[in-house]
C-alpha positions as CSV (number, residue, x, y, z in Angstrom):
1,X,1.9,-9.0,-11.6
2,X,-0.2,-11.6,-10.2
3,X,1.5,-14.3,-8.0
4,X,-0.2,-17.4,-5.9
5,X,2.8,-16.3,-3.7
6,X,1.5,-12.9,-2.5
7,X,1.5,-12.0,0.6
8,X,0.3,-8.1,-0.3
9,X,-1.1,-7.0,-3.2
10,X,-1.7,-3.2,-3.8
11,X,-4.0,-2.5,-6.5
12,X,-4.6,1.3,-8.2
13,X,-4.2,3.0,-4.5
14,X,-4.4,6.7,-4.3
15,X,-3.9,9.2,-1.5
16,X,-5.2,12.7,-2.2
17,X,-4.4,15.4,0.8
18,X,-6.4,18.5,-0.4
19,X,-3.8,21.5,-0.2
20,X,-5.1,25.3,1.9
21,X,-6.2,28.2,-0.4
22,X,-3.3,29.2,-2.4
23,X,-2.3,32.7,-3.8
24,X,-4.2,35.6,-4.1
25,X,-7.6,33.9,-2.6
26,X,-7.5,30.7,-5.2
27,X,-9.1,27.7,-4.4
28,X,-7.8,24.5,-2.6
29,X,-5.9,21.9,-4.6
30,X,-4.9,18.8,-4.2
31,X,-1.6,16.9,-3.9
32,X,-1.6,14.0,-5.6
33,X,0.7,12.1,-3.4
34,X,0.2,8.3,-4.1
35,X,-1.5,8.4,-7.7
36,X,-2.2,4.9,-9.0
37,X,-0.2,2.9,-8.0
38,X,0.3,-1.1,-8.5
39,X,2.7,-3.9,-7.0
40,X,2.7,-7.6,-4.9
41,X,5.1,-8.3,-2.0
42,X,5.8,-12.0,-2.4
43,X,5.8,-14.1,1.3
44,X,9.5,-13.7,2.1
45,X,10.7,-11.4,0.2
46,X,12.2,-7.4,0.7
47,X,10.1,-5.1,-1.7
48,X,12.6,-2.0,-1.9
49,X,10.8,1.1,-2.6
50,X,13.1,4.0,-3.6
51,X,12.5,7.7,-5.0
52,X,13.6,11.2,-4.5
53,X,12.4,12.4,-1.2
54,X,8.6,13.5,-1.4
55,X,7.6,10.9,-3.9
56,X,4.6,9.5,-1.8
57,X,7.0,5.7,-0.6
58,X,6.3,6.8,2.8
59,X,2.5,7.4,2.3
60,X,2.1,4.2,0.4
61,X,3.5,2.6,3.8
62,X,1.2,4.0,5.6
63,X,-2.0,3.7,3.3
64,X,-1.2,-0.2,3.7
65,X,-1.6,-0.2,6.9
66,X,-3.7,2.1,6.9
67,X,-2.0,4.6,10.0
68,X,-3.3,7.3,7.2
69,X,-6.8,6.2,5.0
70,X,-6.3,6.0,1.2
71,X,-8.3,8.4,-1.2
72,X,-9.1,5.2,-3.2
73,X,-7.9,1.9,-4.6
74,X,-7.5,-1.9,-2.8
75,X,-4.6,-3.6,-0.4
76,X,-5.4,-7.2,0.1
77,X,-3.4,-8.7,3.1
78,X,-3.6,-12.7,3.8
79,X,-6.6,-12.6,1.2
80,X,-9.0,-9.5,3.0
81,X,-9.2,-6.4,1.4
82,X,-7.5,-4.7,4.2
83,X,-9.7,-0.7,3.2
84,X,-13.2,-2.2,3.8
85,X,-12.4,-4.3,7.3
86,X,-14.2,-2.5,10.3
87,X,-12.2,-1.3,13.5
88,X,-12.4,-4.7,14.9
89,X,-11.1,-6.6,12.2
90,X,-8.6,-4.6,11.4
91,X,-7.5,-4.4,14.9
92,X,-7.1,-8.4,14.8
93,X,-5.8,-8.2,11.3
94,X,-2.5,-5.3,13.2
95,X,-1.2,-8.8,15.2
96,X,0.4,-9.9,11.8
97,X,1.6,-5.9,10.4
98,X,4.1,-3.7,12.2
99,X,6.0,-0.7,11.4
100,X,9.5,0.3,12.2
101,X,9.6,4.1,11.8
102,X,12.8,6.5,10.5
103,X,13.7,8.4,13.5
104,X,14.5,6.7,16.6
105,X,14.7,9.5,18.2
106,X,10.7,10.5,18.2
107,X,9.3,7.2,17.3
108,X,10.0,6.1,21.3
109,X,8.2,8.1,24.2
110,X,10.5,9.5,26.6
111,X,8.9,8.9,29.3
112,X,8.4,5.2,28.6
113,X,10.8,2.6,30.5
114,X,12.5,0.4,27.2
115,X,10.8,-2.6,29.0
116,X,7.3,-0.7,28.7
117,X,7.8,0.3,25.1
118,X,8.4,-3.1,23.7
119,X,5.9,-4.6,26.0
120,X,2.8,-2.2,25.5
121,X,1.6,-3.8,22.4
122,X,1.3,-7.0,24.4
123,X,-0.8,-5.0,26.8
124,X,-2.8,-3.6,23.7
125,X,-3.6,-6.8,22.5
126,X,-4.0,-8.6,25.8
127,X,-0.9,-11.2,24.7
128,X,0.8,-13.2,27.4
129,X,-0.4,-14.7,30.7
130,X,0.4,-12.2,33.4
131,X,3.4,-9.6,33.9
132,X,6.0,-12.0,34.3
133,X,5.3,-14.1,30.9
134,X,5.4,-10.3,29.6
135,X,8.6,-9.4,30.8
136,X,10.2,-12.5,29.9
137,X,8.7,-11.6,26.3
138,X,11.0,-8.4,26.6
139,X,13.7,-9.6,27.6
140,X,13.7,-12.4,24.7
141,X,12.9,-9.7,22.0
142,X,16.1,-7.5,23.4
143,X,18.3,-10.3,23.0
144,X,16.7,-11.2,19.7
145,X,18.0,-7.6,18.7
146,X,21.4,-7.9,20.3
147,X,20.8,-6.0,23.6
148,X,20.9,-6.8,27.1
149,X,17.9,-7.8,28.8
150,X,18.9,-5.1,32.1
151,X,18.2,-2.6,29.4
152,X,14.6,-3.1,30.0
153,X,15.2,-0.6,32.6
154,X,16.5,2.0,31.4
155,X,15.0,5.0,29.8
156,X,15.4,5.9,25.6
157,X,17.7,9.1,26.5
158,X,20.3,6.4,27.4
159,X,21.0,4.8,24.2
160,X,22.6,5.8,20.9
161,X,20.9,6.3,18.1
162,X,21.7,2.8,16.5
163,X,20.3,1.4,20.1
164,X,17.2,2.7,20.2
165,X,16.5,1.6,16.1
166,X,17.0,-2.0,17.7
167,X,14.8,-1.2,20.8
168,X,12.2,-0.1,17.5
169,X,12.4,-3.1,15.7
170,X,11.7,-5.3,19.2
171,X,8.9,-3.5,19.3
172,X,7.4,-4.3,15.8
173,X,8.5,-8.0,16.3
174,X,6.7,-8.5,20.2
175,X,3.4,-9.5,18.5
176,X,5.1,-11.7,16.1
177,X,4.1,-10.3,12.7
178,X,4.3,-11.6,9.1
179,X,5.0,-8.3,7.5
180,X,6.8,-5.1,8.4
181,X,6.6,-1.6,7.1
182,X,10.7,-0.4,7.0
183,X,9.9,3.3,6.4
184,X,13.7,4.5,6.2
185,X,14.9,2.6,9.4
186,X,18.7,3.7,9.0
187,X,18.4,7.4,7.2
188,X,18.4,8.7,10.2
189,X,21.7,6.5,11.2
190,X,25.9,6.5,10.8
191,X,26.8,4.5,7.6
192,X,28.5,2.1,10.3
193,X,25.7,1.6,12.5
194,X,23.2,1.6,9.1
195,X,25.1,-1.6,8.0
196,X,24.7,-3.6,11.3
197,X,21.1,-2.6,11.3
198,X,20.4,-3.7,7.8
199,X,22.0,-6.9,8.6
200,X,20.3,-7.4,11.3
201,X,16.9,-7.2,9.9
202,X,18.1,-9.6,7.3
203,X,19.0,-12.1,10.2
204,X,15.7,-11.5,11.6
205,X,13.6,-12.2,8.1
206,X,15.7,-15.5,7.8
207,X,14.5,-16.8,11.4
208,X,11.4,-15.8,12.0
209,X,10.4,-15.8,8.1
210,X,9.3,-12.1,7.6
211,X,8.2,-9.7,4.6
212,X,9.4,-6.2,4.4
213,X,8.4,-3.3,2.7
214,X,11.5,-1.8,2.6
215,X,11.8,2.3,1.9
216,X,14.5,4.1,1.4
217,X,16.0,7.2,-0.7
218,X,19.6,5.4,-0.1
219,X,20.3,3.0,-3.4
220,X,23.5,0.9,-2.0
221,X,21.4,0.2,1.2
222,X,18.6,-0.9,-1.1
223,X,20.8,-3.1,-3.7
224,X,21.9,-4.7,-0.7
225,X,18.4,-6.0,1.1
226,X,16.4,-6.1,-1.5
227,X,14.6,-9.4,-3.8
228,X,12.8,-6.7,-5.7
229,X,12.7,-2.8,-5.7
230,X,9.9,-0.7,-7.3
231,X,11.2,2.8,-8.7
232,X,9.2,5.8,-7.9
233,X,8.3,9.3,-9.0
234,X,5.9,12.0,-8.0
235,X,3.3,9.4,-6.7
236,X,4.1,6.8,-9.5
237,X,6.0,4.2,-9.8
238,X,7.7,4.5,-13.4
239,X,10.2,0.8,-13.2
240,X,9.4,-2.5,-10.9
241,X,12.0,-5.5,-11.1
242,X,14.5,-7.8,-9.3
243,X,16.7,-6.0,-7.5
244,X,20.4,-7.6,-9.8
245,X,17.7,-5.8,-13.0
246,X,17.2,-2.5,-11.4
247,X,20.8,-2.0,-11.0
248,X,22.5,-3.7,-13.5
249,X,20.0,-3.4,-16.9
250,X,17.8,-0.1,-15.7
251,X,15.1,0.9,-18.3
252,X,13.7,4.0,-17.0
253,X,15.4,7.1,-17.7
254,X,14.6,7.9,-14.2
255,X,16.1,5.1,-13.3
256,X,19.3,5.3,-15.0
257,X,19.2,8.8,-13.7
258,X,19.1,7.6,-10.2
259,X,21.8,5.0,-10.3
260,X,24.5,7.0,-12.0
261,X,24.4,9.5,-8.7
262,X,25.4,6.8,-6.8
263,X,29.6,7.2,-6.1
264,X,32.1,4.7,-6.6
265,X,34.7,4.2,-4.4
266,X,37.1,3.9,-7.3
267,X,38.7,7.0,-8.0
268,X,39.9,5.6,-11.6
269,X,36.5,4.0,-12.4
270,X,34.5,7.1,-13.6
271,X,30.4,5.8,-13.9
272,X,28.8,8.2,-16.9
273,X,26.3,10.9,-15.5
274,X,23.3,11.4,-16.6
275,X,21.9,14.7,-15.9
276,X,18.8,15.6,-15.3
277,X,17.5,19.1,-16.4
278,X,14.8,21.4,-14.6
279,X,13.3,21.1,-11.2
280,X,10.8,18.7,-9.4
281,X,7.6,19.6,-10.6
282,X,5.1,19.8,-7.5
283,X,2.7,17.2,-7.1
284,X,0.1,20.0,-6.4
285,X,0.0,20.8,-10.4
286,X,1.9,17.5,-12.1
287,X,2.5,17.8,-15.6
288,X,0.7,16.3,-18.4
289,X,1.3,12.7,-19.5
290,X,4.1,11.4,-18.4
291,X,4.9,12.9,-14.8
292,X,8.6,12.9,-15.5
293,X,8.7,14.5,-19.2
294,X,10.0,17.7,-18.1
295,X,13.1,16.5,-16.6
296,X,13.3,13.7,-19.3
297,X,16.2,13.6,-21.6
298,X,14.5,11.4,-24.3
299,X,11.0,12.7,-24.1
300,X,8.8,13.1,-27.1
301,X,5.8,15.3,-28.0
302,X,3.8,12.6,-27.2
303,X,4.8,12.2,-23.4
304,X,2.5,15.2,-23.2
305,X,-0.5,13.8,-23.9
306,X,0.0,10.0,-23.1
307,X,-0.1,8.5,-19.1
308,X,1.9,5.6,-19.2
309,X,1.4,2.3,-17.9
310,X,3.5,-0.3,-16.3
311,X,4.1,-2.3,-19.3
312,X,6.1,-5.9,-18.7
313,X,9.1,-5.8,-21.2
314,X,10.7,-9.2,-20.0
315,X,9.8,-11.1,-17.0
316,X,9.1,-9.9,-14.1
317,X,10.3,-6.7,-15.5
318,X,7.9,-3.3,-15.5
319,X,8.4,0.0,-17.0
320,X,6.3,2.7,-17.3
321,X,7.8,4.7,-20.3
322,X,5.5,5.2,-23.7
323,X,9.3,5.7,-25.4
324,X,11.4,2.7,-23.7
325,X,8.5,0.2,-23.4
326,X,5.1,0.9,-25.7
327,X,2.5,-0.6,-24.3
328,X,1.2,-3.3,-26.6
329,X,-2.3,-2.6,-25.9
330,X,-2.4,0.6,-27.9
């Protein structure tokens, strides 16, 4: 998956959260989370990142910029190995990496003026001249966003919940960053107000020339912003390819699985179902193998015993599925 092009490259990251005592006085486990996992995000482009809720695309946000630490593994960002830079360099390193969270509801302090919450990372990082140079900051990221520059004023109780997603993304965009953590940005939003948003942050990667990391449980929102979307499953990601591949010649049982839950707005067109046995194993006690054999309807005996890899099967295209794509190494 290497690319001259890169403007992140994740490399075998893990993230291990060690579990309490469990039943009957047995030891402490540990939830395998994120468990090996691989990809680049290409300068301009939308990564989509998509799985069942639980999966570990959340955690893999944060482990890149490192708001939670990573068990193990490497994130290189503009060339520096972003899990060995000190305090210092990684709070110089922050300017260019922003994250805009899921719930604008709780992601804004309440007692916070809209004009202070945009503007305190200016403060943080000692950006702009004096108050005034600050404030005119604001105001130009508000109407950047489509708001009024009054609203500076006001408090987050006053504004919808589509509102204060766009007071969120100003916020992300005051320091002027090259990449941006997406971590469900309109789950949390009406399907209306989900599309203006997504367009929105579209509008904004064509001006100012951003990268996101886009993640998200919703597949239509996905197909629609995404260059390139990375399936994942219990910590892994099982299929990686363009986002017109992913939903048009999936590979991945998973995958297929996934895409044939999504509805049709036809009701003559009828999309073939592929059902998917058994429940969610835990990622406490994964099974053997393959992570996904239990609920897989074309699993062998094999699956069992073998981990699969992410195995290119034509370009640019990566599946991790001993059955669908061998890998050609064994």
């Amino acid at each position: 998956m290497a690319n001259n092009g890169n403007l992140i490259e994740v490399r075998n990251l893990t993230k291990y959260f060690r579990a309490g005592a469990r039943l009957f006085g047995a030891g402490e486990g540990v939830v395998k989370a994120v468990d090996g996992v691989s990809f680049n995000i290409r300068r301009g482009e939308t990564f989509g990142l998509v799985g069942e809720s639980g999966c570990g695309k959340s955690t893999i946000g944060r482990c890149i910029l490192r708001l939670i630490e990573p068990t193990s593994g490497k994130v290189n960002f503009l060339g520096q190995d972003l899990l060995s830079l000190g305090s210092d360099s990684l709070r110089r390193l922050r300017l260019d990496m922003q994250i805009i969270f899921q719930d604008p509801y709780s992601s804004l302090n309440p007692r916070m003026t809209v004009g202070q919450i945009i503007g305190e990372p200016l403060l943080i990082h000692n950006r702009g001249d004096d108050r005034k140079s600050r404030q005119d900051r604001v105001a130009e990221l508000l109407r950047l966003v489509g708001l009024e520059p009054d609203h500076a004023r006001r408090y987050p109780h006053e504004f919808s919940g589509g509102q204060r997603q766009r007071i969120g993304i100003a916020r992300a965009l005051a320091l002027k960053p090259k990449f941006i953590v997406c971590d469900e940005p309109v789950s949390a939003l009406d399907v209306s107000v989900q599309a203006q948003v997504v367009n929105l942050l579209q509008d904004l990667q064509e001006q100012l020339g951003l990268t996101y990391l886009f993640i998200s449980h919703g597949l239509s929102v996905v197909q629609h912003i995404s260059t390139r979307v990375g399936i994942m499953y219990l910590g892994k990601l099982v299929e990686i390819a363009s986002s017109e591949e992913i939903f048009h010649k999936p590979l991945h049982p998973y995958t297929r699985a996934l895409l044939s839950a999504i509805p049709i707005p036809e009701p003559d067109h009828r999309r073939g179902r592929v059902p998917l046995p058994g429940e969610i194993p835990t990622a406490l006690n994964p099974p053997s193998g393959c992570n996904f054999r239990t609920r897989c309807p074309i699993a062998e005996a094999r699956c069992a015993e073998e981990i699969p890899q992410l195995v290119e099967v034509a370009p640019e295209h990566f599946v991790s599925c001993i059955v669908v794509a061998p890998d050609p190494k064994k």
